[in-house]
Short mmCIF file of C-alpha atoms and ligand atoms in Angstrom, two decimals:
data_model
loop_
_atom_site.label_atom_id
_atom_site.label_comp_id
_atom_site.label_asym_id
_atom_site.label_seq_id
_atom_site.Cartn_x
_atom_site.Cartn_y
_atom_site.Cartn_z
CA MET P 1 -45.20 79.48 -59.07
CA ALA P 2 -42.96 81.03 -61.70
CA ILE P 3 -44.02 80.26 -65.24
CA THR P 4 -40.35 80.23 -66.20
CA THR P 5 -39.75 77.22 -63.95
CA ARG P 6 -40.48 73.77 -65.35
CA PRO P 7 -42.83 71.47 -63.39
CA ARG P 8 -41.18 69.39 -60.67
CA GLY P 9 -39.75 66.09 -61.89
CA THR P 10 -39.35 67.18 -65.52
CA ASN P 11 -36.18 67.92 -67.48
CA ASP P 12 -35.08 70.13 -70.34
CA ILE P 13 -32.68 68.29 -72.60
CA LEU P 14 -30.65 71.14 -74.03
CA PRO P 15 -28.87 71.17 -77.42
CA ALA P 16 -25.49 70.85 -75.68
CA LYS P 17 -26.59 67.49 -74.24
CA ILE P 18 -28.60 66.13 -77.13
CA GLY P 19 -25.65 64.29 -78.72
CA ILE P 20 -25.76 61.46 -76.17
CA TRP P 21 -29.53 61.08 -76.67
CA HIS P 22 -29.15 60.82 -80.42
CA LYS P 23 -26.41 58.26 -80.01
CA ILE P 24 -28.60 56.15 -77.68
CA GLU P 25 -31.69 56.45 -79.87
CA ASP P 26 -29.78 55.61 -83.07
CA THR P 27 -28.24 52.58 -81.34
CA ILE P 28 -31.64 51.37 -80.10
CA ARG P 29 -33.10 51.55 -83.61
CA ARG P 30 -30.14 49.78 -85.20
CA ILE P 31 -30.03 46.93 -82.69
CA CYS P 32 -33.81 46.43 -82.57
CA HIS P 33 -33.82 46.12 -86.36
CA GLN P 34 -31.02 43.56 -86.22
CA PHE P 35 -33.19 41.45 -83.91
CA GLY P 36 -36.23 41.94 -86.16
CA TYR P 37 -38.19 44.39 -83.96
CA GLU P 38 -40.15 47.18 -85.69
CA GLU P 39 -41.07 50.53 -84.18
CA ILE P 40 -44.59 51.15 -82.84
CA ARG P 41 -45.89 54.56 -81.72
CA THR P 42 -48.96 54.64 -79.50
CA PRO P 43 -50.69 57.73 -78.04
CA ILE P 44 -49.22 59.53 -75.04
CA PHE P 45 -52.61 59.22 -73.30
CA GLU P 46 -55.06 56.33 -73.09
CA HIS P 47 -58.32 55.51 -71.33
CA THR P 48 -57.57 55.22 -67.60
CA GLU P 49 -59.18 51.80 -67.43
CA LEU P 50 -56.51 50.32 -69.68
CA PHE P 51 -53.87 50.94 -67.03
CA GLU P 52 -56.13 50.03 -64.10
CA ARG P 53 -56.87 46.67 -65.68
CA GLY P 54 -53.49 46.18 -67.32
CA ILE P 55 -51.07 47.21 -64.58
CA GLY P 56 -53.29 46.11 -61.68
CA GLU P 57 -55.37 48.14 -59.22
CA ALA P 58 -53.21 47.23 -56.22
CA THR P 59 -49.95 48.49 -57.70
CA ASP P 60 -48.15 51.68 -56.62
CA ILE P 61 -48.45 53.06 -60.14
CA VAL P 62 -52.22 52.78 -60.31
CA GLU P 63 -52.86 53.66 -56.67
CA LYS P 64 -50.57 56.66 -56.37
CA GLU P 65 -48.67 57.65 -59.47
CA MET P 66 -50.92 58.15 -62.48
CA TYR P 67 -51.56 61.51 -64.12
CA THR P 68 -55.30 61.10 -64.57
CA PHE P 69 -57.79 63.76 -65.62
CA THR P 70 -61.28 64.09 -67.02
CA ASP P 71 -61.29 65.52 -70.53
CA ARG P 72 -63.89 67.92 -71.90
CA GLY P 73 -65.96 64.95 -73.08
CA GLN P 74 -66.10 63.64 -69.47
CA ARG P 75 -63.79 60.68 -70.25
CA SER P 76 -61.18 59.59 -67.74
CA ILE P 77 -57.81 59.88 -69.45
CA THR P 78 -54.35 58.95 -68.15
CA LEU P 79 -50.92 59.99 -69.40
CA ARG P 80 -49.21 56.68 -70.06
CA PRO P 81 -47.11 55.56 -67.07
CA GLU P 82 -45.61 52.66 -69.05
CA GLY P 83 -45.59 51.27 -72.57
CA THR P 84 -46.73 47.66 -72.34
CA ALA P 85 -50.48 48.12 -71.78
CA PRO P 86 -50.73 50.59 -74.72
CA VAL P 87 -48.85 48.16 -76.99
CA VAL P 88 -51.19 45.35 -75.95
CA ARG P 89 -54.18 47.61 -76.67
CA ALA P 90 -52.73 48.43 -80.12
CA PHE P 91 -52.06 44.72 -80.79
CA LEU P 92 -55.73 43.95 -80.13
CA GLU P 93 -57.29 47.03 -81.72
CA ASN P 94 -55.25 46.70 -84.93
CA LYS P 95 -55.58 42.89 -85.00
CA LEU P 96 -51.82 42.42 -85.14
CA TYR P 97 -52.50 38.89 -83.84
CA GLY P 98 -53.76 38.10 -87.36
CA GLY P 99 -50.26 38.68 -88.81
CA THR P 100 -46.96 36.89 -88.25
CA LEU P 101 -46.52 35.89 -84.63
CA PRO P 102 -44.84 36.80 -82.46
CA ALA P 103 -45.42 40.49 -83.27
CA LYS P 104 -42.05 41.99 -82.38
CA VAL P 105 -42.15 45.73 -81.69
CA TYR P 106 -40.14 48.43 -79.92
CA TYR P 107 -40.93 51.98 -78.78
CA VAL P 108 -39.05 55.02 -77.53
CA GLY P 109 -40.86 57.88 -75.80
CA PRO P 110 -41.96 59.72 -72.67
CA MET P 111 -43.80 58.12 -69.72
CA PHE P 112 -45.42 59.92 -66.78
CA ARG P 113 -45.53 58.93 -63.11
CA TYR P 114 -46.27 61.12 -60.11
CA GLU P 115 -43.28 59.94 -58.08
CA ARG P 116 -41.08 61.71 -55.56
CA PRO P 117 -38.38 63.18 -57.79
CA GLN P 118 -34.71 62.54 -57.09
CA ALA P 119 -31.61 61.84 -59.18
CA GLY P 120 -32.68 59.20 -61.69
CA ARG P 121 -36.38 59.39 -60.77
CA TYR P 122 -38.60 61.87 -62.57
CA ARG P 123 -42.27 62.56 -63.28
CA GLN P 124 -41.71 62.65 -67.00
CA PHE P 125 -39.02 60.27 -68.20
CA ASN P 126 -38.20 58.47 -71.42
CA GLN P 127 -38.29 54.74 -71.90
CA PHE P 128 -37.17 52.45 -74.63
CA GLY P 129 -39.11 49.20 -74.63
CA ILE P 130 -39.50 46.01 -76.63
CA GLU P 131 -42.39 43.60 -76.71
CA ALA P 132 -42.86 40.19 -78.38
CA LEU P 133 -46.57 39.42 -78.44
CA GLY P 134 -48.01 36.00 -79.23
CA GLY P 135 -44.91 33.91 -78.49
CA ALA P 136 -44.22 31.55 -75.55
CA ASP P 137 -40.70 30.52 -76.57
CA PRO P 138 -38.11 31.03 -73.81
CA ALA P 139 -35.77 32.21 -76.59
CA LEU P 140 -37.93 35.36 -76.68
CA ASP P 141 -37.41 35.93 -72.93
CA VAL P 142 -33.69 35.73 -73.68
CA GLU P 143 -33.97 38.26 -76.54
CA MET P 144 -35.49 40.71 -74.06
CA ILE P 145 -32.25 40.46 -72.10
CA LEU P 146 -29.91 40.38 -75.10
CA ILE P 147 -31.25 43.51 -76.81
CA PRO P 148 -30.65 45.87 -73.88
CA ILE P 149 -27.27 44.25 -73.23
CA GLU P 150 -26.28 44.93 -76.85
CA VAL P 151 -27.59 48.51 -76.62
CA TYR P 152 -25.74 49.16 -73.36
CA LYS P 153 -22.51 47.68 -74.71
CA ALA P 154 -22.79 49.65 -77.96
CA VAL P 155 -23.28 52.98 -76.19
CA GLY P 156 -20.37 52.24 -73.87
CA LEU P 157 -22.09 51.49 -70.53
CA LYS P 158 -19.73 49.67 -68.19
CA ASP P 159 -20.46 47.71 -65.04
CA PHE P 160 -24.00 46.55 -65.40
CA GLU P 161 -25.51 43.38 -64.05
CA VAL P 162 -28.45 41.19 -65.09
CA GLN P 163 -30.65 39.67 -62.38
CA ILE P 164 -33.34 37.13 -63.18
CA ASN P 165 -36.08 35.26 -61.38
CA SER P 166 -39.22 33.31 -62.18
CA ILE P 167 -42.48 34.23 -60.50
CA GLY P 168 -44.40 31.35 -62.08
CA CYS P 169 -47.98 31.35 -63.30
CA PRO P 170 -51.18 32.05 -61.31
CA SER P 171 -51.43 28.39 -60.32
CA CYS P 172 -47.91 28.13 -58.83
CA ARG P 173 -48.40 31.52 -57.21
CA THR P 174 -51.57 30.48 -55.37
CA ALA P 175 -49.68 27.84 -53.40
CA TYR P 176 -46.74 30.20 -52.88
CA ARG P 177 -48.90 33.10 -51.69
CA GLU P 178 -50.26 30.91 -48.90
CA ALA P 179 -46.81 29.67 -47.91
CA LEU P 180 -45.50 33.24 -47.90
CA LYS P 181 -48.41 34.54 -45.85
CA ASP P 182 -48.01 31.70 -43.36
CA SER P 183 -44.38 32.59 -42.85
CA LEU P 184 -45.10 36.34 -42.51
CA ARG P 185 -48.29 36.25 -40.41
CA GLU P 186 -46.70 36.08 -37.00
CA ASN P 187 -44.54 39.16 -37.53
CA ILE P 188 -46.68 41.19 -39.90
CA HIS P 189 -47.27 43.92 -37.26
CA LYS P 190 -43.52 44.65 -37.38
CA PHE P 191 -43.61 45.55 -41.09
CA CYS P 192 -44.01 49.03 -42.57
CA PRO P 193 -47.64 50.24 -43.08
CA SER P 194 -47.44 49.63 -46.87
CA CYS P 195 -46.37 46.03 -46.37
CA GLN P 196 -49.10 45.51 -43.78
CA SER P 197 -51.67 46.59 -46.34
CA ARG P 198 -50.00 44.43 -49.00
CA PHE P 199 -50.31 41.34 -46.82
CA ASP P 200 -53.85 40.57 -47.98
CA LYS P 201 -53.94 42.41 -51.29
CA ASN P 202 -50.63 41.52 -52.85
CA PRO P 203 -48.23 39.75 -50.47
CA LEU P 204 -45.58 39.12 -53.15
CA ARG P 205 -44.94 42.84 -53.31
CA ILE P 206 -43.68 42.69 -49.72
CA LEU P 207 -40.54 41.10 -51.18
CA ASP P 208 -40.02 44.26 -53.25
CA CYS P 209 -40.16 46.65 -50.26
CA LYS P 210 -37.08 48.84 -49.90
CA VAL P 211 -37.53 49.49 -46.14
CA LYS P 212 -34.55 48.00 -44.29
CA GLU P 213 -36.59 46.37 -41.49
CA CYS P 214 -38.92 44.72 -44.03
CA ILE P 215 -35.97 43.35 -45.99
CA GLU P 216 -34.51 41.94 -42.79
CA LEU P 217 -37.86 40.40 -41.76
CA THR P 218 -38.24 38.61 -45.10
CA LYS P 219 -34.72 37.18 -45.19
CA ASP P 220 -35.74 33.58 -44.59
CA VAL P 221 -39.19 33.42 -46.20
CA PRO P 222 -39.92 30.66 -48.76
CA VAL P 223 -38.91 31.53 -52.32
CA LEU P 224 -41.12 31.27 -55.38
CA VAL P 225 -38.73 29.20 -57.48
CA ASP P 226 -39.29 26.31 -55.07
CA TYR P 227 -43.03 26.43 -55.85
CA LEU P 228 -42.90 26.47 -59.66
CA CYS P 229 -45.12 23.98 -61.50
CA THR P 230 -43.46 21.63 -64.00
CA ASP P 231 -44.17 23.86 -67.03
CA CYS P 232 -42.92 27.03 -65.38
CA SER P 233 -39.89 25.24 -64.03
CA GLU P 234 -39.02 23.85 -67.47
CA HIS P 235 -39.50 27.27 -69.04
CA PHE P 236 -37.14 28.86 -66.52
CA SER P 237 -34.55 26.10 -67.07
CA LYS P 238 -34.64 26.80 -70.82
CA VAL P 239 -34.15 30.54 -70.27
CA LYS P 240 -31.09 29.80 -68.12
CA GLU P 241 -29.83 27.18 -70.60
CA TYR P 242 -29.95 29.70 -73.48
CA LEU P 243 -28.30 32.43 -71.41
CA ASP P 244 -25.54 29.99 -70.45
CA ALA P 245 -25.10 28.89 -74.07
CA LEU P 246 -24.67 32.55 -75.03
CA ASN P 247 -22.21 33.18 -72.19
CA ILE P 248 -24.40 35.90 -70.73
CA ASN P 249 -23.54 36.71 -67.13
CA TYR P 250 -26.53 36.86 -64.82
CA SER P 251 -27.38 36.27 -61.22
CA LEU P 252 -30.48 34.66 -59.74
CA ASN P 253 -32.38 37.02 -57.46
CA ASN P 254 -35.23 35.14 -55.87
CA ARG P 255 -36.66 38.31 -54.29
CA LEU P 256 -37.18 39.99 -57.65
CA VAL P 257 -40.94 40.44 -58.24
CA ARG P 258 -41.22 43.82 -60.07
CA GLY P 259 -43.92 46.42 -59.73
CA PHE P 260 -46.64 45.25 -62.09
CA ASP P 261 -49.28 42.62 -61.53
CA TYR P 262 -49.12 41.38 -65.09
CA TYR P 263 -45.85 39.47 -64.92
CA THR P 264 -45.69 35.67 -65.12
CA ARG P 265 -42.70 33.34 -65.25
CA THR P 266 -39.47 35.16 -66.17
CA VAL P 267 -38.79 38.56 -64.61
CA PHE P 268 -35.46 40.35 -64.81
CA GLU P 269 -33.77 43.62 -64.09
CA ILE P 270 -30.58 45.26 -65.28
CA ILE P 271 -28.68 47.19 -62.63
CA SER P 272 -26.02 49.80 -63.29
CA VAL P 273 -23.50 49.33 -60.51
CA GLY P 274 -22.47 53.01 -60.18
CA LEU P 275 -25.96 54.60 -60.03
CA GLY P 276 -26.75 54.77 -56.29
CA SER P 277 -30.29 54.15 -55.04
CA GLN P 278 -32.11 54.45 -58.40
CA ASN P 279 -29.83 51.87 -60.00
CA ALA P 280 -32.24 49.86 -62.17
CA VAL P 281 -31.59 50.90 -65.75
CA GLY P 282 -34.15 48.49 -67.12
CA GLY P 283 -36.40 45.59 -66.40
CA GLY P 284 -39.01 43.34 -67.86
CA GLY P 285 -40.60 39.97 -67.93
CA ARG P 286 -43.18 37.65 -69.37
CA TYR P 287 -46.85 38.61 -69.19
CA ASP P 288 -48.76 35.62 -70.49
CA GLY P 289 -52.10 36.69 -68.93
CA LEU P 290 -52.17 40.39 -69.84
CA ILE P 291 -53.62 40.24 -73.34
CA GLU P 292 -56.59 38.26 -72.08
CA GLU P 293 -56.95 40.60 -69.09
CA VAL P 294 -57.22 43.55 -71.48
CA GLY P 295 -59.99 41.79 -73.41
CA GLY P 296 -58.31 39.71 -76.13
CA GLN P 297 -57.94 36.02 -76.79
CA PRO P 298 -55.13 34.60 -74.64
CA HIS P 299 -51.68 35.19 -76.16
CA PRO P 300 -48.40 34.73 -74.32
CA ALA P 301 -46.04 37.69 -74.47
CA VAL P 302 -42.82 39.09 -73.04
CA GLY P 303 -41.34 42.59 -72.80
CA PHE P 304 -38.67 44.88 -71.46
CA ALA P 305 -38.38 48.61 -70.72
CA ALA P 306 -35.36 50.77 -69.98
CA GLY P 307 -35.14 54.28 -68.58
CA LEU P 308 -33.13 56.54 -70.85
CA GLU P 309 -32.43 59.30 -68.29
CA ARG P 310 -30.80 56.72 -66.01
CA LEU P 311 -28.72 55.43 -68.90
CA VAL P 312 -27.59 58.98 -69.71
CA LEU P 313 -26.76 59.54 -66.01
CA ALA P 314 -24.77 56.30 -65.88
CA LEU P 315 -22.85 57.27 -69.02
CA GLU P 316 -22.20 60.76 -67.64
CA ASN P 317 -20.92 59.20 -64.42
CA GLN P 318 -18.39 57.42 -66.61
CA ASN P 319 -17.44 60.87 -67.95
CA MET P 320 -18.70 60.07 -71.38
CA GLU P 321 -19.47 63.12 -73.47
CA VAL P 322 -20.97 62.90 -76.88
CA ALA P 323 -20.57 66.33 -78.43
CA ASP P 324 -21.91 67.11 -81.87
CA GLN P 325 -18.73 67.05 -83.97
CA ARG P 326 -20.34 68.68 -87.01
CA THR P 327 -19.44 72.23 -87.96
CA PRO P 328 -20.95 74.48 -90.65
CA ASP P 329 -19.67 74.03 -94.19
CA CYS P 330 -19.61 77.78 -94.62
CA TYR P 331 -20.40 81.10 -92.99
CA ILE P 332 -21.69 83.81 -95.32
CA ALA P 333 -20.65 87.30 -94.21
CA GLN P 334 -22.37 90.40 -95.66
CA PHE P 335 -22.83 94.16 -95.21
CA GLY P 336 -26.63 94.47 -94.92
CA GLY P 337 -29.11 95.72 -97.55
CA GLN P 338 -28.87 93.95 -100.92
CA THR P 339 -25.83 91.94 -99.76
CA LYS P 340 -27.91 90.46 -96.91
CA THR P 341 -30.62 89.45 -99.42
CA GLU P 342 -27.92 87.65 -101.48
CA ALA P 343 -26.66 85.94 -98.31
CA VAL P 344 -30.19 84.77 -97.42
CA LYS P 345 -30.62 83.42 -100.98
CA LEU P 346 -27.23 81.71 -101.07
CA ALA P 347 -27.69 80.12 -97.64
CA TYR P 348 -31.06 78.67 -98.71
CA GLU P 349 -29.58 77.31 -101.95
CA LEU P 350 -26.68 75.66 -100.09
CA ARG P 351 -28.98 74.26 -97.42
CA GLN P 352 -31.24 72.79 -100.09
CA ALA P 353 -28.16 71.05 -101.48
CA GLY P 354 -27.63 69.41 -98.08
CA LEU P 355 -24.87 71.72 -96.87
CA TRP P 356 -24.81 73.52 -93.52
CA ALA P 357 -24.64 77.27 -94.16
CA GLU P 358 -24.73 79.95 -91.46
CA PHE P 359 -25.07 83.74 -91.64
CA ASP P 360 -25.69 86.61 -89.22
CA TYR P 361 -29.15 87.47 -87.91
CA MET P 362 -28.03 90.17 -85.47
CA GLU P 363 -26.74 93.01 -87.69
CA LYS P 364 -23.18 92.32 -86.66
CA SER P 365 -20.19 94.20 -88.11
CA LEU P 366 -17.98 92.34 -90.58
CA ARG P 367 -15.39 91.88 -87.86
CA ALA P 368 -17.97 90.38 -85.49
CA GLN P 369 -19.23 88.13 -88.28
CA MET P 370 -15.70 86.80 -88.84
CA LYS P 371 -15.44 86.09 -85.11
CA ALA P 372 -18.76 84.26 -85.23
CA ALA P 373 -17.58 82.15 -88.18
CA ASP P 374 -14.52 81.20 -86.16
CA LYS P 375 -16.59 80.35 -83.09
CA PHE P 376 -18.86 78.12 -85.19
CA GLY P 377 -15.78 76.37 -86.59
CA ALA P 378 -17.07 77.03 -90.13
CA LYS P 379 -14.92 75.35 -92.78
CA PHE P 380 -15.20 78.27 -95.24
CA VAL P 381 -16.15 81.92 -95.07
CA ILE P 382 -17.73 83.70 -98.02
CA VAL P 383 -17.91 87.51 -98.03
CA ILE P 384 -20.66 89.07 -100.15
CA GLY P 385 -20.27 92.83 -100.80
CA GLU P 386 -21.65 95.22 -103.45
CA GLU P 387 -18.61 94.50 -105.64
CA GLU P 388 -19.07 90.75 -105.40
CA ILE P 389 -22.69 91.08 -106.47
CA ALA P 390 -21.68 93.28 -109.43
CA SER P 391 -18.95 90.90 -110.58
CA ASN P 392 -20.94 87.79 -109.64
CA GLN P 393 -17.79 86.45 -107.99
CA VAL P 394 -17.04 85.95 -104.30
CA LYS P 395 -13.94 85.22 -102.29
CA VAL P 396 -14.15 81.85 -100.56
CA ARG P 397 -11.70 81.62 -97.71
CA SER P 398 -10.73 78.31 -96.15
CA MET P 399 -10.68 78.68 -92.37
CA VAL P 400 -8.33 75.70 -92.19
CA THR P 401 -5.57 76.74 -94.62
CA GLY P 402 -6.31 80.48 -94.85
CA GLN P 403 -6.28 80.15 -98.64
CA GLU P 404 -8.68 82.31 -100.67
CA GLU P 405 -10.17 81.60 -104.08
CA LEU P 406 -12.47 83.56 -106.35
CA VAL P 407 -15.56 81.53 -107.17
CA SER P 408 -18.56 82.62 -109.20
CA LEU P 409 -21.79 82.77 -107.14
CA GLY P 410 -23.40 79.99 -109.20
CA ASP P 411 -20.50 77.59 -108.58
CA ILE P 412 -20.22 77.88 -104.80
CA LYS P 413 -22.33 74.83 -104.14
CA GLU P 414 -20.09 72.56 -106.27
CA TYR P 415 -16.98 74.23 -104.82
CA LEU P 416 -17.99 73.48 -101.23
CA ILE P 417 -19.03 69.93 -102.03
CA GLY P 418 -15.76 69.40 -103.90
CA HIS P 419 -13.87 70.69 -100.84
CA GLY P 420 -15.32 68.30 -98.30
CA GLY P 421 -18.78 69.81 -97.67
CA GLU P 422 -20.96 67.21 -95.98
CA LYS P 423 -24.08 66.62 -98.01
CA ASP P 424 -26.49 65.14 -95.55
CA GLY P 425 -29.97 64.56 -96.86
CA SER P 426 -30.14 67.03 -99.72
CA MET P 427 -33.64 68.57 -99.90
CA GLU P 428 -33.37 68.55 -103.67
CA ALA P 429 -33.10 64.79 -103.66
CA ASN P 430 -36.49 64.58 -101.95
CA SER P 431 -38.37 67.10 -104.04
P1 AMP J 1 -40.66 49.93 -65.04
O1 AMP J 1 -41.52 50.41 -66.19
O2 AMP J 1 -41.11 50.44 -63.70
O3 AMP J 1 -40.34 48.48 -65.11
O4 AMP J 1 -39.27 50.67 -65.25
C1 AMP J 1 -38.39 50.34 -66.27
C2 AMP J 1 -37.23 51.29 -66.21
O5 AMP J 1 -37.68 52.63 -66.45
C3 AMP J 1 -36.57 51.37 -64.85
O6 AMP J 1 -35.59 50.36 -64.72
C4 AMP J 1 -35.94 52.74 -64.90
O7 AMP J 1 -34.72 52.70 -65.62
C5 AMP J 1 -36.94 53.53 -65.69
N1 AMP J 1 -37.84 54.30 -64.80
C6 AMP J 1 -38.96 53.87 -64.17
N2 AMP J 1 -39.52 54.87 -63.48
C7 AMP J 1 -38.76 55.95 -63.66
C8 AMP J 1 -38.80 57.31 -63.21
N3 AMP J 1 -39.79 57.76 -62.43
N4 AMP J 1 -37.83 58.17 -63.61
C9 AMP J 1 -36.83 57.74 -64.42
N5 AMP J 1 -36.73 56.47 -64.88
C10 AMP J 1 -37.67 55.59 -64.51
#
């Protein structure tokens, strides 16, 4: 195994590609704030038991996909495979339930699952997620759909589709489970081995199987929406009523169950039409029982998570490129020795003033430095030689007009700012 090869299922996001990530992350923050969601940052790793209890022992994630290890203190630790259980843990540990409810939070960060890598499916991937804890209002379920829609629209994603379903509460599901098992029992030997083992443990997950034969065999099974109790049915009607009032397009998918045990009532997924087999860009649902399952007092809650790599892929498929449009305010050319020291000093001074200054680190000739300035797209070039140091004046050449002006060393900062230098986040302002 070459140490210069990254582990399977991971990605390097290189500077040339970072523009699209910044655009997505900035958009997420802006839109979450507009909806009143604040950022939360939880650890990358948690106690394994949190995920076993939170996600459910009979789920693919817990059975097959977690990165679990024993640390030097003999504790079982797991790299987080998802963000909801950690947020619930933080809600309880930090007593956020004692503040204004619902607690509305969002997160952006890496998740880890030992899956079979392919385009759009990785072992380390980034998710953006939102959670509203301590609220049962169907208007919150709708916010979980609206926020990603607004993010996707704002970053320019085209052709995506919202699918919703209700999987009821444990009491409606008990009756449904039996009806489903009754309808599957006769043919269960024809299903794939995973579905056969799901039959007793978690029969609803059979509806989520991607194997063609299993999909075909479950075509006419009873659907959960027909088994909803009055409360769950009313809740689902409200969700649909609000979505209709907001003119949000969605389709009902009564096979949608999602991969976690914790969901109750509303579940939904957002599909990007052009993405091929890994086409879910995000999904979520209500998890009214999870907080109690993890050890707290019962609190209803609802959440959503979106994969950022898949969003980037979908945007790239639309040929969207987000290049960094910024260029250096100036390039400082020099001749080595004392002139290099002056260049190092001047660059630091300009950078402290919030300007972007570049100079040469590779002992290039003056000619090569001028080429580099051009390649950078620097707005101005300043040449510092022995003479310039002696006279305390330098020639500032505009790379746009070709015009040159003599400016004293102490005035360069003001000169560049006066000629369109972009002051972003001056360090002086913070000191
Ligand atoms: P989940 O947490 O499984 O509900 O997934 C939410 C979203 O995260 C999915 O819709 C995907 O966009 C993304 N996602 C989940 N697993 C992966 C993965 N292994 N690689 C890349 N993205 C993923």
